Short mmCIF file of N, CA, C and O in Angstrom, two decimals:
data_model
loop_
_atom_site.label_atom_id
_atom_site.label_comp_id
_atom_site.label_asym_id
_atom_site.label_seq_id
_atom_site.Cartn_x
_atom_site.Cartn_y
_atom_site.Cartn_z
N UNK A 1 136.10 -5.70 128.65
CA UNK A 1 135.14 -4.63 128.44
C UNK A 1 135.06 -4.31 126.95
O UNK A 1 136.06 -4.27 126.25
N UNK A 2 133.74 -4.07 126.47
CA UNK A 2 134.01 -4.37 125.24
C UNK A 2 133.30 -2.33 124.71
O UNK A 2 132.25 -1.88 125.17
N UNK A 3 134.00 -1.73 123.98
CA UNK A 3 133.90 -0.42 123.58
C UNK A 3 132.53 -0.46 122.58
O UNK A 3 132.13 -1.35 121.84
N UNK A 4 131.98 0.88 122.89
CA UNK A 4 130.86 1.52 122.73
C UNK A 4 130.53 1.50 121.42
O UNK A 4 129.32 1.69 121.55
N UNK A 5 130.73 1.40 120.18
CA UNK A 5 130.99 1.61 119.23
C UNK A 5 129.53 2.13 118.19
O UNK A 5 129.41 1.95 116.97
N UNK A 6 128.71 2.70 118.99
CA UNK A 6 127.65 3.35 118.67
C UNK A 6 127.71 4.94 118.90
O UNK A 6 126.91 5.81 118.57
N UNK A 7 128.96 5.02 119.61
CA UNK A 7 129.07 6.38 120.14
C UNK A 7 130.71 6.92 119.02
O UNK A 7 131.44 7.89 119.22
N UNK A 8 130.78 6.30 118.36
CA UNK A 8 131.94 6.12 117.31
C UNK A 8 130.93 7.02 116.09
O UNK A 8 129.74 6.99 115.79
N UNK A 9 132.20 7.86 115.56
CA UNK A 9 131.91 8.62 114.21
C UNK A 9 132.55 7.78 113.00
O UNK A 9 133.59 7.16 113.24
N UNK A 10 131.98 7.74 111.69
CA UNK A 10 132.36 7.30 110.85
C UNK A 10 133.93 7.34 110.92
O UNK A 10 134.52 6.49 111.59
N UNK A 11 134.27 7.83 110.57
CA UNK A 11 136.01 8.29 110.78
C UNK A 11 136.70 7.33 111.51
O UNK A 11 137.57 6.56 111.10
N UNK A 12 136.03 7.50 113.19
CA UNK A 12 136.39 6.60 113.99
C UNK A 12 136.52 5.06 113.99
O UNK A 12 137.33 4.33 114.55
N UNK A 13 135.14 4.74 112.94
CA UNK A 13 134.82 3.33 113.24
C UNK A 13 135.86 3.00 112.02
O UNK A 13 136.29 1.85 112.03
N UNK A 14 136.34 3.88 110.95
CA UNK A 14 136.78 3.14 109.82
C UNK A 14 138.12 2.77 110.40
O UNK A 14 138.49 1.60 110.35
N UNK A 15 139.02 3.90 111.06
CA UNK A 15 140.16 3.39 112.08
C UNK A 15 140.30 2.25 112.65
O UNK A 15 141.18 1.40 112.51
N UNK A 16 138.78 2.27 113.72
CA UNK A 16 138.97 0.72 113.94
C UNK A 16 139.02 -0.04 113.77
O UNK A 16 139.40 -0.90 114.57
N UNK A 17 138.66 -0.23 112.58
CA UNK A 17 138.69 -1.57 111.82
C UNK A 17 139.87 -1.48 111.15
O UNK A 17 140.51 -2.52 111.31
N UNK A 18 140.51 -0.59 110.39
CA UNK A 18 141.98 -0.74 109.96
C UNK A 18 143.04 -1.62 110.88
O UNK A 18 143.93 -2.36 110.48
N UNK A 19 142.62 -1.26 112.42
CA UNK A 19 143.83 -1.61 113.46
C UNK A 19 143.63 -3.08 114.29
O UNK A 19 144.49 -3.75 114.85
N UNK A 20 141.98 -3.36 114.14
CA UNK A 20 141.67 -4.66 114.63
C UNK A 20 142.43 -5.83 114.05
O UNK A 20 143.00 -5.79 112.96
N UNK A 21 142.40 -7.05 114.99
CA UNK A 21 142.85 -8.38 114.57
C UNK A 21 141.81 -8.77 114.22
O UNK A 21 140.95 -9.07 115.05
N UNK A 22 141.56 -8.89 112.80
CA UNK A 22 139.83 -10.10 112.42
C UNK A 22 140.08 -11.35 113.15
O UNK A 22 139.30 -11.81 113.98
N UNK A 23 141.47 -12.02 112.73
CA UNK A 23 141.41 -13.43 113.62
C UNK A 23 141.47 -13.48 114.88
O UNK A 23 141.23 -14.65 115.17
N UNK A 24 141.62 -12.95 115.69
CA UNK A 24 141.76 -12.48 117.11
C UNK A 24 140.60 -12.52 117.81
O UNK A 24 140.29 -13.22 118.78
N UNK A 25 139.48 -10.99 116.70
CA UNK A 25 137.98 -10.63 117.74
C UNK A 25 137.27 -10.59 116.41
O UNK A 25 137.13 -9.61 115.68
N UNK A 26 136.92 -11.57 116.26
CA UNK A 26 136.16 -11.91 114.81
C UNK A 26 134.90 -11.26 115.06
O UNK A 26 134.22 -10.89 114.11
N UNK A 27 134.42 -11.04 116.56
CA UNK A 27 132.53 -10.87 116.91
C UNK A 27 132.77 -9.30 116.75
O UNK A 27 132.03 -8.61 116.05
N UNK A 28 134.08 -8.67 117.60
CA UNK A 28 134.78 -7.34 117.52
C UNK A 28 134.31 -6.55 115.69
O UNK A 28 133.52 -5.67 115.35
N UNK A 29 135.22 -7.39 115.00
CA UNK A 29 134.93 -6.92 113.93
C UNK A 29 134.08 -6.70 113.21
O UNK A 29 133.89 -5.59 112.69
N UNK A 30 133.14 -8.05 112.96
CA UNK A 30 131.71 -8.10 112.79
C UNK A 30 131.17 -6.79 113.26
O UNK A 30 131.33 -5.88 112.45
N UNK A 31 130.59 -6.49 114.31
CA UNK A 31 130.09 -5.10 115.28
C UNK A 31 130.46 -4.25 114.65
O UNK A 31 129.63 -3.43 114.26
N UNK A 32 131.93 -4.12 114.27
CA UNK A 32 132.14 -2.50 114.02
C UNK A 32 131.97 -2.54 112.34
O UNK A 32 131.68 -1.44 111.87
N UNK A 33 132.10 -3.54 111.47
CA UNK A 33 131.35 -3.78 110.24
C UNK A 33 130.20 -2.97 110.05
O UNK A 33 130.16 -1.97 109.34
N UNK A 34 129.01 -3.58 110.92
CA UNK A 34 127.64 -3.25 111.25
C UNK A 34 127.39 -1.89 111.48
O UNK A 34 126.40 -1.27 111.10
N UNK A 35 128.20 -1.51 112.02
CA UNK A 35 128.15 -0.30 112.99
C UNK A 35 128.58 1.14 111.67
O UNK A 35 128.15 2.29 111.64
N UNK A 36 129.57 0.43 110.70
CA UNK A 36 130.00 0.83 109.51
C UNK A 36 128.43 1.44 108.53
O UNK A 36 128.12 2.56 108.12
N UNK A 37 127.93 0.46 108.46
CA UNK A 37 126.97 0.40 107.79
C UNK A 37 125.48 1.39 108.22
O UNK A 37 124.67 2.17 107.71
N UNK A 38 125.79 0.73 109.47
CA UNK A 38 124.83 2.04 109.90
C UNK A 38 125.16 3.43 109.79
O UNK A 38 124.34 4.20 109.29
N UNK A 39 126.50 3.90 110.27
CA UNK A 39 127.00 5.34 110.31
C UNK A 39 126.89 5.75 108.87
O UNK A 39 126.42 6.83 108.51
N UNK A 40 127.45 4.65 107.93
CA UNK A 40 127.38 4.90 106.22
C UNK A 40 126.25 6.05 105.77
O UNK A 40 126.41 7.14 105.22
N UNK A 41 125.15 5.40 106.20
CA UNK A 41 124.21 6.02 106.09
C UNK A 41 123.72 6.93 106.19
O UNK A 41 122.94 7.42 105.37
N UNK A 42 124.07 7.40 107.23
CA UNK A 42 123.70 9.10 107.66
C UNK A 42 124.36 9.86 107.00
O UNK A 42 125.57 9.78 107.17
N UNK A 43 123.98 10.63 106.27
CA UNK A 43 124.10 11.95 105.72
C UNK A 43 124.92 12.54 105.77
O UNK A 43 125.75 12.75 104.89
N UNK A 44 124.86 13.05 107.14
CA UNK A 44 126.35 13.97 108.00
C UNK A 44 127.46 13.43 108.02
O UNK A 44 128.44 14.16 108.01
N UNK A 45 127.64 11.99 108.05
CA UNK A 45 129.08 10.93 108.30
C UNK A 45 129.45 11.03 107.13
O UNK A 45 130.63 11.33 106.95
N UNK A 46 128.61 10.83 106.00
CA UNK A 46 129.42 10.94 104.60
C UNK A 46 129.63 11.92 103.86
O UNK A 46 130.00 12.07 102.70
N UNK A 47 129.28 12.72 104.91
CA UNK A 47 129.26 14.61 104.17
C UNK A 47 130.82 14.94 104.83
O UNK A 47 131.73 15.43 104.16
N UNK A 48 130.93 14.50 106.55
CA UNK A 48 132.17 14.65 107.31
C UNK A 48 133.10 14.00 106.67
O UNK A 48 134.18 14.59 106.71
N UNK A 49 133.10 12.83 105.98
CA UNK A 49 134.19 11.98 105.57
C UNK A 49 134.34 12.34 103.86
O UNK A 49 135.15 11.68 103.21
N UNK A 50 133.56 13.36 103.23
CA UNK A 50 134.10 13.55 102.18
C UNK A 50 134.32 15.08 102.13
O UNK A 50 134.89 15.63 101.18
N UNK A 51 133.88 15.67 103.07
CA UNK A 51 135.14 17.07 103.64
C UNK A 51 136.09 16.91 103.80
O UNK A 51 136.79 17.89 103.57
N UNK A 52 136.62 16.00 104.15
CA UNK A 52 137.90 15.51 105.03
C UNK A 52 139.12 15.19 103.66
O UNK A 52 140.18 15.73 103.31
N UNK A 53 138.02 13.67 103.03
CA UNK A 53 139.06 13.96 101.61
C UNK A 53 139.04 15.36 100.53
O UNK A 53 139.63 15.46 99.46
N UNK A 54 138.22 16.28 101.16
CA UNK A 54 138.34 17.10 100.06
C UNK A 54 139.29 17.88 100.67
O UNK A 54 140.18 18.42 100.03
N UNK A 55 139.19 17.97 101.70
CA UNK A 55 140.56 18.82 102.64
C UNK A 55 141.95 18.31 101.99
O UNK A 55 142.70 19.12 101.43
N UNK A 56 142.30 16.75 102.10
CA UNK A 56 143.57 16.74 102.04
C UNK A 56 143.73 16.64 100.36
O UNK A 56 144.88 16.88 99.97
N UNK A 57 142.99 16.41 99.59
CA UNK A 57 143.06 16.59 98.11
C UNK A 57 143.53 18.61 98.07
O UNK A 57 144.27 19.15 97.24
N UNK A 58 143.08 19.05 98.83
CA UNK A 58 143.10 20.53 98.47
C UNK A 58 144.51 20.72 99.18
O UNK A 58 145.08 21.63 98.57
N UNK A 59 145.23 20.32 100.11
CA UNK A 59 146.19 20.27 100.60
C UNK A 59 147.06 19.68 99.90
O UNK A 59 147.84 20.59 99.63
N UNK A 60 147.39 18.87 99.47
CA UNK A 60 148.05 17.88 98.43
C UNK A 60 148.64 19.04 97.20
O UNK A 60 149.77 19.46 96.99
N UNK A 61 147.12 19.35 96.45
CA UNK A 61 147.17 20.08 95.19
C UNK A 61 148.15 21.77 95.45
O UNK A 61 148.72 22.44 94.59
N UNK A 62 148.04 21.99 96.76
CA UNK A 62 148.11 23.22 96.91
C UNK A 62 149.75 23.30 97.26
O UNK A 62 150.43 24.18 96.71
N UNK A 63 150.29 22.45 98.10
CA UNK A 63 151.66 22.41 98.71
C UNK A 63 152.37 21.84 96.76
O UNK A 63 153.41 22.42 96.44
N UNK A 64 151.98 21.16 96.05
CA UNK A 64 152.60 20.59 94.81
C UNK A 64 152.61 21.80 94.20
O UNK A 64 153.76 22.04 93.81
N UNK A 65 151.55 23.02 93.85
CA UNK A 65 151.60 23.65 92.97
C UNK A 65 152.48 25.12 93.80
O UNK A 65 152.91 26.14 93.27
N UNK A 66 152.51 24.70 95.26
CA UNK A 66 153.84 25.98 95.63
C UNK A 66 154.70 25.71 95.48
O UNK A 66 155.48 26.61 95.20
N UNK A 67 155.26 24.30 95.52
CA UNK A 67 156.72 24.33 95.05
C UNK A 67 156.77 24.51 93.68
O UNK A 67 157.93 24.78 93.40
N UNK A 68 156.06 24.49 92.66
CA UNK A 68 156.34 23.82 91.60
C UNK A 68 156.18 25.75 90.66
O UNK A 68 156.40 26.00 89.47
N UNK A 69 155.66 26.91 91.96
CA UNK A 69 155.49 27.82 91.53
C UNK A 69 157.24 28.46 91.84
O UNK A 69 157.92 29.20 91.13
N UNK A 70 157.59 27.79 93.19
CA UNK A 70 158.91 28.05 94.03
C UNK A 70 159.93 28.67 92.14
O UNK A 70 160.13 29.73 91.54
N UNK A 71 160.36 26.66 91.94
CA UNK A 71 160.46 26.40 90.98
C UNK A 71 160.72 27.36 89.56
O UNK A 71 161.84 27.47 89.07
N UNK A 72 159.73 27.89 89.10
CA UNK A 72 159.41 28.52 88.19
C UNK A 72 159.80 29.84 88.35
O UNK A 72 160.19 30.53 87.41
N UNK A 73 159.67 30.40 89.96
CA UNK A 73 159.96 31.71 89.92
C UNK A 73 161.31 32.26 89.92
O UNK A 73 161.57 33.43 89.67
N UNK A 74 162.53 30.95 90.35
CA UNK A 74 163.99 30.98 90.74
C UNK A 74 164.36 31.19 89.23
O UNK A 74 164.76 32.27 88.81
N UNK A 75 164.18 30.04 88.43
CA UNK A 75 164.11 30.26 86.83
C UNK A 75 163.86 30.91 86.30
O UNK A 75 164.45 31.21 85.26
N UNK A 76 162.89 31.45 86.73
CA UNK A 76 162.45 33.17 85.93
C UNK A 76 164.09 34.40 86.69
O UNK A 76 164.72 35.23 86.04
N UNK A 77 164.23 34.11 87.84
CA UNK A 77 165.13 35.00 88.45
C UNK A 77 166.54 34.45 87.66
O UNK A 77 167.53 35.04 88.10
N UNK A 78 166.72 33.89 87.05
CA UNK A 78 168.13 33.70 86.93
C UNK A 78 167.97 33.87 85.61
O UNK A 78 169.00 34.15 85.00
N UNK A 79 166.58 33.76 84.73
CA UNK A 79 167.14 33.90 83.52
C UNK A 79 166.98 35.65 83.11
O UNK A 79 167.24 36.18 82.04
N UNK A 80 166.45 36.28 84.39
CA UNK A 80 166.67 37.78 84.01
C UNK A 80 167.85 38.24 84.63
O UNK A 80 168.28 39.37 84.38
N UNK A 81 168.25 37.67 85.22
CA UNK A 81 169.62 38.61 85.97
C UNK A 81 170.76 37.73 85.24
O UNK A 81 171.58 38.56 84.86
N UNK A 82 171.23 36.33 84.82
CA UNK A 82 172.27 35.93 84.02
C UNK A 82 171.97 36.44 82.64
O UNK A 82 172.86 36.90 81.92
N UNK A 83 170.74 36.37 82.29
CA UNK A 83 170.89 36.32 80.52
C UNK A 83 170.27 35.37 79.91
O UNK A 83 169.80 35.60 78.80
N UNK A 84 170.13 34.06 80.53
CA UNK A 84 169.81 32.96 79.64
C UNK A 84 169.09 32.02 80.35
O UNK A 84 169.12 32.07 81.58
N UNK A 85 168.25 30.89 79.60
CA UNK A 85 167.39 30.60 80.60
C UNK A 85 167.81 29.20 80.12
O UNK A 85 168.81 29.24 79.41
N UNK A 86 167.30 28.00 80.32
CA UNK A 86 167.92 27.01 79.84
C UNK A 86 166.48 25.70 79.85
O UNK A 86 165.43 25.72 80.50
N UNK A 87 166.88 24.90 79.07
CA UNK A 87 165.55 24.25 78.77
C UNK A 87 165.63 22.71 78.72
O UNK A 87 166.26 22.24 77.77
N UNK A 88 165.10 21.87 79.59
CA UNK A 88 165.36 20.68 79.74
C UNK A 88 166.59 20.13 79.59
O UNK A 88 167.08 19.19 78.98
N UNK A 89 167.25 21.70 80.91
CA UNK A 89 168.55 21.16 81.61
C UNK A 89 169.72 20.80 81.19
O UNK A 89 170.63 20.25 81.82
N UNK A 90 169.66 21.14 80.09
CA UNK A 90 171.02 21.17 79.33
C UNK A 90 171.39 21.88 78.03
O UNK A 90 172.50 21.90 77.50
N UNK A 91 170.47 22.36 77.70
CA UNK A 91 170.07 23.58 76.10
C UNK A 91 170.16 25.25 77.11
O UNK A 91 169.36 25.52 78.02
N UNK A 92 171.05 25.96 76.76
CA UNK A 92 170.62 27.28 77.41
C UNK A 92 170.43 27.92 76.50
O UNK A 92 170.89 27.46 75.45
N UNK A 93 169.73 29.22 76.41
CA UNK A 93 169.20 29.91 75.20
C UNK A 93 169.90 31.61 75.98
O UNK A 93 169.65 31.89 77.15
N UNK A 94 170.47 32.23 75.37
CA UNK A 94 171.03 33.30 75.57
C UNK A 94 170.26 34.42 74.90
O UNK A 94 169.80 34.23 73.77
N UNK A 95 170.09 35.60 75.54
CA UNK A 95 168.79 36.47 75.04
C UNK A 95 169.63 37.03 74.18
O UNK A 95 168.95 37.32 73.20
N UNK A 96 170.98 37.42 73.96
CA UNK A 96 171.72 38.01 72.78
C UNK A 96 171.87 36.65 71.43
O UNK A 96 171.91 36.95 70.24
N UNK A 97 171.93 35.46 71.85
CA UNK A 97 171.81 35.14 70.76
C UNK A 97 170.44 34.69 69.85
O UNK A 97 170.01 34.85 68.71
N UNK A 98 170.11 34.15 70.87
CA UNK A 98 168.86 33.72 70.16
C UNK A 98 167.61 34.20 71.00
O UNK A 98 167.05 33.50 71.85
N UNK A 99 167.11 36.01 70.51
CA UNK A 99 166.22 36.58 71.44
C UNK A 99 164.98 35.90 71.77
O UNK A 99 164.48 35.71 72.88
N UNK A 100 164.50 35.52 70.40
CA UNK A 100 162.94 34.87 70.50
C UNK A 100 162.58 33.57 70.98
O UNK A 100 161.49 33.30 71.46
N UNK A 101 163.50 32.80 70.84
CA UNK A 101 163.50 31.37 71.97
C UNK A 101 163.48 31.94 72.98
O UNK A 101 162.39 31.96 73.54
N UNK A 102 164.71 32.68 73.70
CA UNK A 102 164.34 33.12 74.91
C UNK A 102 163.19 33.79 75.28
O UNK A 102 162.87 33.26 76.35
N UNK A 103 162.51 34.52 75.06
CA UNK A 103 161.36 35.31 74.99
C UNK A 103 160.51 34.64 74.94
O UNK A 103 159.67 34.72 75.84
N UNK A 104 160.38 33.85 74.06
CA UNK A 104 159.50 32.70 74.00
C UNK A 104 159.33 32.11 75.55
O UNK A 104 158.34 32.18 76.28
N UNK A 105 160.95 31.34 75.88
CA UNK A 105 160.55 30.20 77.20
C UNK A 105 160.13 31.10 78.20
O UNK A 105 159.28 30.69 79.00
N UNK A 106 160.60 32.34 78.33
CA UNK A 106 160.13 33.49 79.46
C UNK A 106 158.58 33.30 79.41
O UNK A 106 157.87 33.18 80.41
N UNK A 107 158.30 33.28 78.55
CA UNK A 107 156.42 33.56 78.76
C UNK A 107 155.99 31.86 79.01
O UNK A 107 155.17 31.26 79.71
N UNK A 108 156.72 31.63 78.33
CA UNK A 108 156.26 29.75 78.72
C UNK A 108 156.14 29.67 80.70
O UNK A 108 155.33 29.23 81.52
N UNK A 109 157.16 30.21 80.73
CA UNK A 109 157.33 30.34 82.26
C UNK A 109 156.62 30.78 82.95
O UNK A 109 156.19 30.14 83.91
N UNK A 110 156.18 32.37 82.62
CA UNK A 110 155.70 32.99 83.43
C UNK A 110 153.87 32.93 83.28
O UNK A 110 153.11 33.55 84.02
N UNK A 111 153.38 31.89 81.99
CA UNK A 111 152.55 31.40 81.96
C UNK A 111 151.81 30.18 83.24
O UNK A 111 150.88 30.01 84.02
N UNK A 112 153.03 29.62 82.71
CA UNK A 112 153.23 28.16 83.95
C UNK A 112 152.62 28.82 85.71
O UNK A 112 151.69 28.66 86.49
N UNK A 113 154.02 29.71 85.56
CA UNK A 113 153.99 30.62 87.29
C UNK A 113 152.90 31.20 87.60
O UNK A 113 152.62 31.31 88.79
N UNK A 114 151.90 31.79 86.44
CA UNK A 114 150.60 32.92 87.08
C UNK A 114 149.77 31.02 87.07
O UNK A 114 149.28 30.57 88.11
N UNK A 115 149.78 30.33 85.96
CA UNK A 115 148.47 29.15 86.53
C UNK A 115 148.88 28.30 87.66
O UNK A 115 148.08 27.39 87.88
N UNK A 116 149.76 28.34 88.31
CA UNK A 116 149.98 27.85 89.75
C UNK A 116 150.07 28.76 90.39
O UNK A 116 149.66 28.52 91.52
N UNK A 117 150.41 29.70 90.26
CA UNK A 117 149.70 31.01 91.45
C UNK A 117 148.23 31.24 91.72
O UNK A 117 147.83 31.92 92.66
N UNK A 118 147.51 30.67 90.91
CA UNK A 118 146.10 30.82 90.47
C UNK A 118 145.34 29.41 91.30
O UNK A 118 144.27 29.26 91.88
N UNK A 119 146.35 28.64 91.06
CA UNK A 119 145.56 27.37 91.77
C UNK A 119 146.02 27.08 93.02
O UNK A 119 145.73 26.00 93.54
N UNK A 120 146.93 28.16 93.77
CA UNK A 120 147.53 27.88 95.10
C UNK A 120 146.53 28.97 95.89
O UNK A 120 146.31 28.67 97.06
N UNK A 121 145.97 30.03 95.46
CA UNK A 121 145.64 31.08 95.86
C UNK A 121 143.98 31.29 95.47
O UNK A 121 143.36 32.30 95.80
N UNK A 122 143.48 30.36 94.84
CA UNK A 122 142.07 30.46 94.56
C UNK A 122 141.47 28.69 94.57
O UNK A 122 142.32 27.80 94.50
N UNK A 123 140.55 28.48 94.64
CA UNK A 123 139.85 27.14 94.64
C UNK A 123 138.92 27.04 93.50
O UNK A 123 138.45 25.91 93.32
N UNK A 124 138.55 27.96 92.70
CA UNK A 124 137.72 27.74 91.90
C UNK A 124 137.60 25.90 91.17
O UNK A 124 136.56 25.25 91.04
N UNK A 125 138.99 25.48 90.80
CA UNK A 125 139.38 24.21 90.24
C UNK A 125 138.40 23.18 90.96
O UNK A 125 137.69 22.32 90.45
N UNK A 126 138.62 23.61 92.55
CA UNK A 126 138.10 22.42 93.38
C UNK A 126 136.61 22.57 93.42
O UNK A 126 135.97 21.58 93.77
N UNK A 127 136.08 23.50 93.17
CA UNK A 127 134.84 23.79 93.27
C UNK A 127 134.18 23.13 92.28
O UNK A 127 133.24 22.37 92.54
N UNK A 128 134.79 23.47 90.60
CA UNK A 128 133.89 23.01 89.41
C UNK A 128 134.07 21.28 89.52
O UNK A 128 133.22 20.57 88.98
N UNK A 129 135.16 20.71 90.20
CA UNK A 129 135.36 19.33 90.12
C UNK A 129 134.01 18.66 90.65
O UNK A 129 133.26 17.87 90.08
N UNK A 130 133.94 19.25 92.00
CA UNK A 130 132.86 19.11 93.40
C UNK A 130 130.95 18.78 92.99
O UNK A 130 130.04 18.12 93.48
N UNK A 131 131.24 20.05 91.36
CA UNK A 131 129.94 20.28 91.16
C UNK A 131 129.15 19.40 90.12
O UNK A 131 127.95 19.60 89.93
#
């Protein structure tokens, strides 16, 4: 029995063809090729299939920039409650000795932390890319 593949959404048909044997159902493949080409076309299939990557691009961007806010905010917590903040993990800067480095990486930080709070919590980024 051979499947419908007119009743297949873009999405669908691209699956199928990922999972087919070409050497196997060579006429199989061919069809859903065709069938590619036709769905290509329509409007809606390539509007659905580039929602879809814009979904997981926005998912991607969004889970990277929470940890990476996680990150930033633990560092900010330890360098106000120890004293010192430390800088590519092996330099620590102590706010009694050297205030303005420290002060300095604090805002470096809390720079970093508000523009990934900004891009976890708003889309504007994805929007101007889009346009």
């Amino acid at each position: 029995m051979e499947p419908d593949y007119q009743n297949y959404s873009l999405q669908e048909l691209l699956e199928a063809r990922s999972s087919i044997d070409q050497q196997a159902y060579p006429l199989r493949y061919f069809k859903i090729c065709q069938q590619i080409e036709v769905a290509a076309s329509k409007p809606q299939e390539r509007q659905a299939l580039k929602d879809r990557d814009f979904f997981s691009r926005l998912v991607f961007v969004k889970v990277i920039t929470s940890l990476l806010s996680i990150i930033l905010a633990s560092k900010l917590y330890y360098a106000f409650s120890e004293g010192y903040i430390s800088w590519k993990g092996n330099t620590d800067y102590f706010v009694q000795q050297s205030p303005q480095t420290y002060y300095f990486l604090v805002a470096v930080h809390f720079f970093f932390l508000g523009f990934f709070l900004v891009l976890v919590f708003t889309n504007w980024w994805i929007k101007k890319q889009n346009a």
